[in-house]
Every structure is written in structure tokens, then in C-alpha cells.
Short mmCIF file of C-alpha atoms in Angstrom, two decimals:
data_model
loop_
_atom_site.label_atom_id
_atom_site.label_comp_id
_atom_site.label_asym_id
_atom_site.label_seq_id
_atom_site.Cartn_x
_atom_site.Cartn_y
_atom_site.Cartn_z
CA UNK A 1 -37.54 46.13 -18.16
CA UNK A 2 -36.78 45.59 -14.33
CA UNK A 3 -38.83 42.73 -13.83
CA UNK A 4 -39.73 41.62 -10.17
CA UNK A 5 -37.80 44.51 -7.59
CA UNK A 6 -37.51 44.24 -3.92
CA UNK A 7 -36.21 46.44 -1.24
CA UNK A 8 -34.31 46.74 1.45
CA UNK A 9 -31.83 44.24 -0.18
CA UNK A 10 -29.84 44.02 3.32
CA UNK A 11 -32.09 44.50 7.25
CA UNK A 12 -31.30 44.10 10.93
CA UNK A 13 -33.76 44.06 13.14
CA UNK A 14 -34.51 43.87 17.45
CA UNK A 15 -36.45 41.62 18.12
CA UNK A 16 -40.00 42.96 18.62
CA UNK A 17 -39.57 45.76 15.54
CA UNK A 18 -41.95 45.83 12.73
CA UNK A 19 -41.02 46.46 9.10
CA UNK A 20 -42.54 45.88 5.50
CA UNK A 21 -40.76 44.62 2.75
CA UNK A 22 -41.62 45.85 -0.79
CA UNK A 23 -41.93 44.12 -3.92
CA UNK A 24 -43.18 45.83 -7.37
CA UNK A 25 -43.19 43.48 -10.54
CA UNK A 26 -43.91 45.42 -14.04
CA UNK A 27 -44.61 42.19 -16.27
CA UNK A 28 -48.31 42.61 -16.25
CA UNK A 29 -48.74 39.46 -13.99
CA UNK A 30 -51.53 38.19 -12.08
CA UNK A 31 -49.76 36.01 -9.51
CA UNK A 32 -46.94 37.50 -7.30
CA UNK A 33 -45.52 35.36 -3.96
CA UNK A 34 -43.69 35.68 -1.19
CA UNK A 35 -40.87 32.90 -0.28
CA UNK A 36 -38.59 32.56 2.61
CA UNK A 37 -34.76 30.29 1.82
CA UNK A 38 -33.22 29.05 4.73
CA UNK A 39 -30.41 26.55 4.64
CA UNK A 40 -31.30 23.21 3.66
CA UNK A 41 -34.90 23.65 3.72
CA UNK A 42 -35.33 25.39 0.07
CA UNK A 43 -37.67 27.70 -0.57
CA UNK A 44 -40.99 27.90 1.67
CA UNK A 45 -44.09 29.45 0.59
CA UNK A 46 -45.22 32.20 3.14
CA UNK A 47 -48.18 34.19 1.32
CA UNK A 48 -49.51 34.44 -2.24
CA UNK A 49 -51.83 36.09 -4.29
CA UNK A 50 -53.32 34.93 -6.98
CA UNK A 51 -54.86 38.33 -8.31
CA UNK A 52 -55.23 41.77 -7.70
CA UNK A 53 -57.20 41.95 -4.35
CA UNK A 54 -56.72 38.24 -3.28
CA UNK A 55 -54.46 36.82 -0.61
CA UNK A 56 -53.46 33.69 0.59
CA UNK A 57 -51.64 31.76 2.87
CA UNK A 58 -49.06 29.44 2.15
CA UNK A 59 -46.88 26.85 3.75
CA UNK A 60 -45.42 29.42 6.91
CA UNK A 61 -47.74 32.33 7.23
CA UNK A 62 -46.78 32.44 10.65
CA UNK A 63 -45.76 36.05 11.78
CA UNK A 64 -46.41 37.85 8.53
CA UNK A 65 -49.07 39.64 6.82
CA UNK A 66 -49.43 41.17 3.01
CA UNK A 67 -51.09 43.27 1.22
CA UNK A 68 -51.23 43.40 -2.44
CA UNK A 69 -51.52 47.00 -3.06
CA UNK A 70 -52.21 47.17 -6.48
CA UNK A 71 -51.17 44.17 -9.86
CA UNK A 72 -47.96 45.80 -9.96
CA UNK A 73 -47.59 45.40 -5.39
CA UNK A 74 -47.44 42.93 -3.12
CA UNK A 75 -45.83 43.62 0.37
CA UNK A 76 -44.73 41.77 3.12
CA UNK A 77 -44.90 43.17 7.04
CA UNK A 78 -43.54 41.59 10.29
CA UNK A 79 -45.42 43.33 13.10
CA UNK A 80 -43.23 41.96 15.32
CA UNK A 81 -39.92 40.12 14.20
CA UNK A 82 -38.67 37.18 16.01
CA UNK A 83 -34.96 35.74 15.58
CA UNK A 84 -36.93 32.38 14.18
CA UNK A 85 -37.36 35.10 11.09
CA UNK A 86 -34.05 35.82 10.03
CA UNK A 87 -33.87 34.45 6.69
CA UNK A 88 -33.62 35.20 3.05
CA UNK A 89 -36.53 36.37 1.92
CA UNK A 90 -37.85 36.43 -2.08
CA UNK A 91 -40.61 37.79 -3.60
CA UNK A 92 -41.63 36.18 -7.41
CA UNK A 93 -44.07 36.78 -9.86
CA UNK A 94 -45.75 34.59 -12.56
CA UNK A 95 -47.93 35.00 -15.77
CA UNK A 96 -50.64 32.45 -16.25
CA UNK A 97 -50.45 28.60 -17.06
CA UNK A 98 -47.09 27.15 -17.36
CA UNK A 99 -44.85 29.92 -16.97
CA UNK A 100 -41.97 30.52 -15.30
CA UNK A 101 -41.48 32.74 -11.91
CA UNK A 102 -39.58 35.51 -11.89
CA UNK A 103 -37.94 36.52 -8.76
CA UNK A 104 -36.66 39.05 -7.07
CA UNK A 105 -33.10 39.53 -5.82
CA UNK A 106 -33.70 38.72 -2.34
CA UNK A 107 -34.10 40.43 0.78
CA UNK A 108 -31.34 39.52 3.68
CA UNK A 109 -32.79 39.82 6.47
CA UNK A 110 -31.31 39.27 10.72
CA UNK A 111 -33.03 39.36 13.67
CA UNK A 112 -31.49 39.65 16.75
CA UNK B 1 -42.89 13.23 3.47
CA UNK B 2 -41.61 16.34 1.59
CA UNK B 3 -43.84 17.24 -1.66
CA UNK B 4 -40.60 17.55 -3.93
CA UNK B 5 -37.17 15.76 -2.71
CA UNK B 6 -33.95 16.35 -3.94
CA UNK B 7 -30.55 15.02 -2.57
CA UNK B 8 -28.54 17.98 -1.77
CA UNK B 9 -25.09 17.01 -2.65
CA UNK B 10 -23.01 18.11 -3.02
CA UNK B 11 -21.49 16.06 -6.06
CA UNK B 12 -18.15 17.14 -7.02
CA UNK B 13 -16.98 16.77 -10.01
CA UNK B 14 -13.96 17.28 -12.77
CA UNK B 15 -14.85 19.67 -15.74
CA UNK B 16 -15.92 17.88 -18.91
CA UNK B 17 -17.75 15.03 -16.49
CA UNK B 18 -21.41 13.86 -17.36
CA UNK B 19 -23.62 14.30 -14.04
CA UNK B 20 -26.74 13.47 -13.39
CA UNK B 21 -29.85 15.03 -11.13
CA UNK B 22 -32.84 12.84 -9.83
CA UNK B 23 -35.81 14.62 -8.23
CA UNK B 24 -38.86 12.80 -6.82
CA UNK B 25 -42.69 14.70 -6.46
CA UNK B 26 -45.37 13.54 -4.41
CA UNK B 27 -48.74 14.87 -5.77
CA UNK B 28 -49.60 12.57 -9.17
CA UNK B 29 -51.88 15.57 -9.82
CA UNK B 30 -48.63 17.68 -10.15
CA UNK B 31 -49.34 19.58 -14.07
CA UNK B 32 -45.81 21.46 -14.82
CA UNK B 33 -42.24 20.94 -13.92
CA UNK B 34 -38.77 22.82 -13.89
CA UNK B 35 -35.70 22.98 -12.86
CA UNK B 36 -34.07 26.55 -11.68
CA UNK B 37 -30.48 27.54 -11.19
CA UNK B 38 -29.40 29.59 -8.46
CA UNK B 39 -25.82 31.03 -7.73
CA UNK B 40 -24.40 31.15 -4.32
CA UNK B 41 -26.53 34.30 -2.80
CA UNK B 42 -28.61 35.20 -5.81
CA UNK B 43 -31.99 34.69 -6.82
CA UNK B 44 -33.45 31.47 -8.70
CA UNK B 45 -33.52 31.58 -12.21
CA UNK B 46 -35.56 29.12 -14.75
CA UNK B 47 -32.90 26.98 -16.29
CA UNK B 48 -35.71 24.18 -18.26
CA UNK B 49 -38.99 23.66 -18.21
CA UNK B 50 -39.38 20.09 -18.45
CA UNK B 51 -41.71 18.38 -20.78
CA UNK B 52 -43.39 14.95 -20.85
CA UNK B 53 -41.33 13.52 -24.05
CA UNK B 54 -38.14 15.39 -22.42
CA UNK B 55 -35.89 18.11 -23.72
CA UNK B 56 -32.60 19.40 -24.52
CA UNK B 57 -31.01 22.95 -24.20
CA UNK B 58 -27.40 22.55 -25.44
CA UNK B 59 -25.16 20.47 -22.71
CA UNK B 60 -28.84 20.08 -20.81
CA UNK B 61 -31.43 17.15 -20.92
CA UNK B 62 -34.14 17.22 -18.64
CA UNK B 63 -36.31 14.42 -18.68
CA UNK B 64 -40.27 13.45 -16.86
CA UNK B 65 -41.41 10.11 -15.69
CA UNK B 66 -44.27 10.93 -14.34
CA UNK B 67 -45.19 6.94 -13.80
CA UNK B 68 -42.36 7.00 -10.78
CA UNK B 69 -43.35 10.49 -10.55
CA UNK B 70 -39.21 11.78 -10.95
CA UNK B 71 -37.96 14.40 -12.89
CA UNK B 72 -33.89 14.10 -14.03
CA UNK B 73 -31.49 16.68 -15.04
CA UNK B 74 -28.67 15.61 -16.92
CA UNK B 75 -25.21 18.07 -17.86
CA UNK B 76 -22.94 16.72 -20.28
CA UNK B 77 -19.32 18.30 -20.37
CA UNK B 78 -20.06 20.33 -17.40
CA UNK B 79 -17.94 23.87 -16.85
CA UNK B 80 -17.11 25.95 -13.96
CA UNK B 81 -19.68 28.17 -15.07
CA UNK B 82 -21.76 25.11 -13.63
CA UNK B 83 -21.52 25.25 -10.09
CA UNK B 84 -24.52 26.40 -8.41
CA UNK B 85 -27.51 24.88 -6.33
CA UNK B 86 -30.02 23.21 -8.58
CA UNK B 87 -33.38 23.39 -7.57
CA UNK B 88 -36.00 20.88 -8.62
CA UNK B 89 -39.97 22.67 -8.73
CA UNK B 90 -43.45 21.22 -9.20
CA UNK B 91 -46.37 22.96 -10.37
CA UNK B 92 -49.50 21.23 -9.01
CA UNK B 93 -53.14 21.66 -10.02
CA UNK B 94 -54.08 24.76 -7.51
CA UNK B 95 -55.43 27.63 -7.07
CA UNK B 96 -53.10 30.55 -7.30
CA UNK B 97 -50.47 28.68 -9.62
CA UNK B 98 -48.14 28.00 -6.88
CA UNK B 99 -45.12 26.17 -7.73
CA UNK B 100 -43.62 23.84 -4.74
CA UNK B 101 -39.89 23.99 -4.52
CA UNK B 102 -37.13 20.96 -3.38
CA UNK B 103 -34.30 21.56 -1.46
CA UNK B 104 -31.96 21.84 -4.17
CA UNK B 105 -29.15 19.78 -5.56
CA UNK B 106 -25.20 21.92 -5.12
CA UNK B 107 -22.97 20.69 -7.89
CA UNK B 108 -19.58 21.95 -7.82
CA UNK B 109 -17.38 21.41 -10.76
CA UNK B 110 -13.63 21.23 -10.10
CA UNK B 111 -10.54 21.97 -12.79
#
């Protein structure tokens, strides 16, 4: 059971590049997010979805777009990446009610 | 005013100490609560959920006041094996079951 995976695990981009992180969960769950963890300001919402053909924005939506492809997909794409994006960036999933999130093992990613 | 503070440390302290985590929430609407561990460049991972009458999970107590609207973590006889950023998360009554993260609490636990 792999639980929530992301890739790339490691990125550099120019500034002005475009790129799409991928996330794939296989825990059957409705709800999958996107979060970005900078230093001392925890971990900040950026998009969710609540279901299978439903998006949302969150707290920074700012600069990125998603898609949730399918239950199991939900992807994350700078069109064009700004310094102000390099972060780490997680992607976690969640059953319904009061369960946990399950996250991904990050995505590292630089802009310069 | 953040939804979910923490203080971020760090608190040092000598294996086998008792230390204790406060964290406060905004929204009184807030339904489910949590506290996740996560290791220096890992991903978060659910240490306790935290229930209204409190709970324990071995050297862990985690306890809900939801009048003051703070959540507390307590480690008895902490280890090594402790150290790690502490993070403090709310689950309010919304759409999309979104859980609100603070800024985490780093504990580092000395020999």
C-alpha cells in the first residue's frame, strides 16, 4: 500500500518555466490537497478538492492551477514559476469525517 | 490573527524531562483536532487525534479545552527519538474537510 505519492521529489526551475507536479493517492479517498511549507509559516493551503471533479481554492492559490484527473489524481501546475515559489511543496489526502491526512513526501522545489 | 498559533520553540530539553505544548484556535466552530509529527525534511505524520475528555498514547497526553479554545500536548520521559517539529491542526466545519495547520512547535531533546 503506497499511500499518497508525489513526484519530482527534488526541481529547479528559471524563472518563467512551467511544470506540473503529480500526486496519485490509492486509499479510496474523496478529499486530496495541495500544501506549500515554508519556514516559519507552516503549512499553507494552496488548492483542494473535495471530490472527484471539484476544485477549490485555498489560502495562496496565487500562481497555480490543478486538476484532479481522476479520485486517485490531483495535480499541481505553475504556468509560470516565480522565485516567491520556491518552497516545499505537499500533496495529502483524507477519508471522510474525522480522519487523518495522509501526505505525501514532499516535493523540493527552487526557483531561480 | 492566525487561525491556529503555536510558539515555535524551540524548547530544549534533557532526556527523561516532562514538556509541555500549548496551541490556541480561533474558529469556536472548529469540529476535530490533532497534533502531527514531522522530522526535519519529511512529511507530517498524525501523532494524536485529540478528543474532548483528552487522551493518552503511551508517554503522550493530549488534551482539548475548547472553552479557551487551546489544545495541549504533553511528553513525559521524552527520548531522542523525540525531536522533531510538532505541528498543532484544526479541523473546522467546511466544505471540503480542510484541516488548518499552526506553525509548529521544534522540541529538541538533549542527552
Amino acid at each position: 500500500n503506497a499511500g499518497v505519492t508525489q513526484t519530482p521529489k527534488f526541481q529547479v526551475l528559471k524563472t518563467g518555466q512551467s511544470m506540473t507536479l503529480q500526486c496519485a493517492q490509492d486509499m479510496n479517498h474523496n478529499s486530496m490537497y495541495w500544501y506549500r511549507q515554508d519556514p516559519g509559516m507552516g503549512l499553507r493551503l494552496i488548492y483542494y478538492s473535495a471530490s472527484e471533479g471539484t476544485t477549490d481554492k485555498g489560502e495562496v492559490p496565487n500562481g497555480y492551477n490543478v486538476s484532479r484527473l481522476n479520485k486517485r489524481e490531483f495535480s499541481l501546475r505553475l504556468e509560470s514559476a516565480a522565485p516567491s515559489q520556491t518552497s516545499v511543496y505537499f500533496c495529502a489526502s483524507r477519508g471522510p469525517g474525522n480522519t487523518e491526512a495522509f501526505f505525501g513526501q514532499g516535493t523540493r522545489l527552487t526557483v531561480v | 490573527r492566525k487561525e491556529v498559533e503555536q510558539d515555535p520553540g524551540p524548547f530544549n530539553v534533557p532526556e527523561g524531562a516532562t514538556v509541555a505544548f500549548n496551541c490556541t484556535y480561533s474558529n469556536s466552530a472548529s469540529q476535530s483536532f490533532f497534533w502531527y509529527r514531522q522530522d526535519c525534511r519529511k512529511e507530517p505524520k498524525l501523532l494524536m487525534s485529540v478528543y474532548s475528555s483528552g487522551n493518552e498514547d503511551g508517554r503522550f497526553t493530549a488534551q482539548l479545552n475548547r472553552a479557551s479554545q487551546y489544545i495541549s500536548l504533553l511528553i513525559r520521559d521524552s527520548k531522542l527519538s523525540d525531536s522533531a517539529t510538532y505541528l498543532c491542526v484544526v479541523k473546522g466545519n467546511n466544505a471540503g474537510n480542510m484541516l488548518t495547520f499552526g506553525g509548529g512547535t521544534r522540541l529538541m531533546v538533549k542527552p
